[in-house]
């Protein structure tokens, strides 16, 4: 069950990366400032979502496979 959850997060990460890549290509081909702005906003939105999903993947992976609970506090 847990591996299925991790696989779901991995798929979401791959999908977001593909979307950002496509938007980047679209940005490069945009002919107006408005088109570029729209692409930039979309890339930012998807990048934020990607960050959230990767953090969730990292947290869930740590919960499943273990890790030091105080690792973050040792800076």
Coordinates of N, CA, C and O in Angstrom, one line a residue:
X1 N 0.8 -1.2 0.0 CA 0.0 0.0 0.0 C 0.9 1.3 0.0 O 0.6 2.2 -0.8
X2 N 1.9 1.3 0.9 CA 2.7 2.5 1.0 C 3.5 2.7 -0.3 O 3.7 3.8 -0.8
X3 N 4.0 1.6 -0.9 CA 4.7 1.7 -2.2 C 3.8 2.3 -3.3 O 4.3 3.1 -4.1
X4 N 2.5 2.0 -3.2 CA 1.6 2.6 -4.2 C 1.5 4.1 -4.0 O 1.4 4.9 -5.0
X5 N 1.5 4.5 -2.8 CA 1.4 6.0 -2.5 C 2.7 6.7 -3.0 O 2.6 7.7 -3.6
X6 N 3.9 6.0 -2.8 CA 5.1 6.6 -3.3 C 5.1 6.7 -4.8 O 5.6 7.7 -5.4
X7 N 4.6 5.6 -5.4 CA 4.6 5.6 -6.9 C 3.6 6.7 -7.4 O 3.9 7.3 -8.4
X8 N 2.5 6.9 -6.7 CA 1.6 8.0 -7.1 C 2.3 9.4 -7.0 O 2.2 10.2 -7.9
X9 N 3.1 9.6 -6.0 CA 3.9 10.9 -5.9 C 4.9 11.0 -7.0 O 5.1 12.0 -7.6
X10 N 5.6 9.9 -7.3 CA 6.6 9.9 -8.3 C 5.9 10.2 -9.7 O 6.5 11.0 -10.5
X11 N 4.8 9.7 -9.9 CA 4.1 10.0 -11.2 C 3.7 11.4 -11.2 O 3.8 12.1 -12.3
X12 N 3.2 11.9 -10.1 CA 2.8 13.4 -10.1 C 4.0 14.3 -10.3 O 3.9 15.3 -11.0
X13 N 5.1 13.9 -9.8 CA 6.4 14.7 -10.0 C 6.7 14.6 -11.5 O 7.1 15.7 -12.1
X14 N 6.7 13.5 -12.1 CA 7.0 13.4 -13.5 C 6.1 14.2 -14.4 O 6.5 14.9 -15.3
X15 N 4.8 14.1 -14.0 CA 3.8 14.9 -14.8 C 4.0 16.4 -14.7 O 4.0 17.1 -15.7
X16 N 4.3 16.9 -13.4 CA 4.6 18.3 -13.2 C 5.8 18.7 -14.0 O 5.8 19.8 -14.6
X17 N 6.8 17.9 -14.0 CA 8.1 18.2 -14.7 C 7.8 18.3 -16.2 O 8.3 19.2 -16.8
X18 N 7.0 17.4 -16.7 CA 6.7 17.5 -18.1 C 5.9 18.7 -18.5 O 6.1 19.4 -19.5
X19 N 4.9 19.1 -17.6 CA 4.1 20.3 -17.9 C 5.0 21.5 -17.8 O 4.9 22.4 -18.7
X20 N 5.9 21.6 -16.9 CA 6.8 22.8 -16.8 C 7.7 22.8 -18.0 O 7.9 23.9 -18.6
X21 N 8.2 21.7 -18.5 CA 9.0 21.6 -19.7 C 8.2 22.1 -20.9 O 8.8 22.9 -21.7
X22 N 7.0 21.7 -21.0 CA 6.2 22.1 -22.2 C 5.9 23.6 -22.1 O 5.9 24.3 -23.1
X23 N 5.6 24.1 -20.9 CA 5.4 25.5 -20.7 C 6.7 26.3 -21.0 O 6.6 27.4 -21.6
X24 N 7.8 25.8 -20.7 CA 9.1 26.5 -21.0 C 9.3 26.6 -22.5 O 9.7 27.6 -23.0
X25 N 8.9 25.5 -23.2 CA 9.0 25.6 -24.7 C 8.0 26.6 -25.3 O 8.3 27.3 -26.2
X26 N 6.8 26.6 -24.7 CA 5.8 27.5 -25.1 C 6.2 29.0 -24.9 O 6.0 29.8 -25.7
X27 N 6.9 29.2 -23.7 CA 7.4 30.5 -23.4 C 8.4 31.0 -24.4 O 8.4 32.1 -24.8
X28 N 9.3 30.1 -24.8 CA 10.3 30.4 -25.8 C 9.8 30.8 -27.1 O 10.3 31.6 -27.8
X29 N 8.6 30.2 -27.4 CA 8.0 30.5 -28.7 C 7.0 31.6 -28.7 O 6.4 32.0 -29.7
X30 N 6.7 32.1 -27.5 CA 5.6 33.2 -27.3 C 6.1 34.4 -28.1 O 7.2 34.8 -28.1
X31 N 5.1 35.0 -28.7 CA 5.4 36.2 -29.5 C 5.0 37.5 -28.8 O 5.3 38.6 -29.3
X32 N 4.2 37.5 -27.8 CA 3.8 38.7 -27.1 C 4.1 38.6 -25.6 O 4.3 37.6 -25.0
X33 N 4.3 39.8 -25.0 CA 4.6 39.8 -23.6 C 3.4 39.2 -22.7 O 3.7 38.5 -21.7
X34 N 2.2 39.3 -23.2 CA 1.1 38.7 -22.5 C 1.2 37.1 -22.5 O 0.9 36.5 -21.5
X35 N 1.6 36.6 -23.7 CA 1.8 35.1 -23.7 C 2.9 34.7 -22.8 O 2.8 33.7 -22.1
X36 N 4.0 35.4 -22.8 CA 5.1 35.1 -21.9 C 4.7 35.2 -20.5 O 5.1 34.3 -19.7
X37 N 3.9 36.2 -20.1 CA 3.5 36.4 -18.7 C 2.6 35.2 -18.3 O 2.7 34.6 -17.2
X38 N 1.7 34.8 -19.2 CA 0.8 33.7 -18.9 C 1.6 32.4 -18.7 O 1.4 31.7 -17.7
X39 N 2.6 32.2 -19.6 CA 3.4 31.0 -19.4 C 4.2 31.0 -18.1 O 4.4 30.0 -17.4
X40 N 4.8 32.2 -17.8 CA 5.6 32.4 -16.6 C 4.7 32.1 -15.3 O 5.2 31.4 -14.4
X41 N 3.5 32.6 -15.3 CA 2.6 32.4 -14.2 C 2.3 30.9 -14.1 O 2.3 30.3 -13.0
X42 N 2.0 30.3 -15.2 CA 1.7 28.8 -15.2 C 2.9 28.0 -14.7 O 2.7 27.1 -13.9
X43 N 4.1 28.4 -15.2 CA 5.3 27.7 -14.7 C 5.5 27.8 -13.2 O 5.8 26.9 -12.5
X44 N 5.2 29.0 -12.7 CA 5.4 29.3 -11.3 C 4.4 28.4 -10.5 O 4.7 27.8 -9.5
X45 N 3.1 28.4 -10.9 CA 2.1 27.6 -10.3 C 2.5 26.1 -10.2 O 2.4 25.5 -9.2
X46 N 2.9 25.6 -11.4 CA 3.3 24.2 -11.4 C 4.6 23.9 -10.6 O 4.7 22.8 -10.0
X47 N 5.5 24.8 -10.6 CA 6.7 24.7 -9.8 C 6.4 24.6 -8.3 O 7.0 23.8 -7.6
X48 N 5.5 25.5 -7.9 CA 5.0 25.5 -6.5 C 4.4 24.1 -6.2 O 4.6 23.6 -5.1
X49 N 3.5 23.6 -7.0 CA 2.9 22.4 -6.8 C 3.9 21.2 -6.8 O 3.8 20.3 -6.0
X50 N 4.9 21.3 -7.7 CA 6.0 20.3 -7.7 C 6.8 20.3 -6.4 O 7.1 19.3 -5.9
X51 N 7.0 21.5 -5.9 CA 7.7 21.6 -4.6 C 7.0 20.9 -3.5 O 7.5 20.1 -2.7
X52 N 5.7 21.1 -3.5 CA 4.8 20.5 -2.4 C 4.8 19.0 -2.5 O 5.0 18.3 -1.5
X53 N 4.7 18.5 -3.8 CA 4.6 17.1 -4.0 C 6.0 16.4 -3.6 O 6.0 15.4 -3.0
X54 N 7.1 17.1 -4.0 CA 8.4 16.5 -3.6 C 8.6 16.5 -2.1 O 9.2 15.5 -1.6
X55 N 8.2 17.5 -1.5 CA 8.3 17.5 0.0 C 7.5 16.4 0.6 O 7.9 15.7 1.5
X56 N 6.3 16.2 0.1 CA 5.4 15.1 0.6 C 6.0 13.8 0.3 O 6.0 12.9 1.2
X57 N 6.6 13.6 -0.9 CA 7.3 12.4 -1.2 C 8.4 12.1 -0.2 O 8.6 11.0 0.3
X58 N 9.2 13.1 0.0 CA 10.3 13.0 1.0 C 9.9 12.6 2.4 O 10.4 11.8 3.0
X59 N 8.8 13.3 2.8 CA 8.3 13.0 4.2 C 7.7 11.6 4.2 O 8.1 10.8 5.2
X60 N 7.0 11.2 3.3 CA 6.4 9.8 3.3 C 7.4 8.8 3.1 O 7.3 7.7 3.7
X61 N 8.4 9.0 2.3 CA 9.5 8.1 2.1 C 10.3 7.9 3.4 O 10.6 6.8 3.8
X62 N 10.5 9.0 4.1 CA 11.2 8.9 5.4 C 10.4 8.1 6.4 O 10.9 7.3 7.2
X63 N 9.0 8.3 6.4 CA 8.1 7.6 7.3 C 8.2 6.1 7.0 O 8.1 5.3 8.0
X64 N 8.2 5.7 5.8 CA 8.1 4.3 5.4 C 9.5 3.6 5.6 O 9.5 2.6 6.2
X65 N 10.5 4.3 5.2 CA 11.8 3.6 5.2 C 12.7 4.0 6.4 O 13.8 3.4 6.6
X66 N 12.2 4.9 7.2 CA 12.9 5.3 8.4 C 13.9 6.5 8.2 O 14.1 6.9 7.1
X67 N 14.4 6.9 9.3 CA 15.3 8.0 9.3 C 15.4 8.6 10.7 O 14.5 8.3 11.5
X68 N 16.3 9.4 10.9 CA 16.5 10.0 12.2 C 15.4 11.1 12.4 O 15.2 12.0 11.6
X69 N 14.7 11.0 13.5 CA 13.6 12.0 13.8 C 14.1 13.4 14.0 O 13.5 14.4 13.7
X70 N 15.3 13.4 14.6 CA 15.9 14.8 14.9 C 16.9 15.2 13.9 O 17.6 16.2 14.1
X71 N 16.9 14.6 12.7 CA 17.8 15.0 11.6 C 17.8 16.4 11.2 O 18.8 17.1 11.0
X72 N 16.5 17.0 11.1 CA 16.4 18.4 10.6 C 16.8 19.4 11.7 O 17.2 20.5 11.4
X73 N 16.8 19.0 12.9 CA 17.1 20.0 14.0 C 18.6 20.1 14.2 O 19.1 20.9 15.0
X74 N 19.4 19.2 13.6 CA 20.9 19.2 13.9 C 21.6 20.2 13.0 O 22.8 20.4 13.2
X75 N 21.0 20.8 12.0 CA 21.6 21.8 11.1 C 23.0 21.8 11.0 O 23.9 21.9 10.5

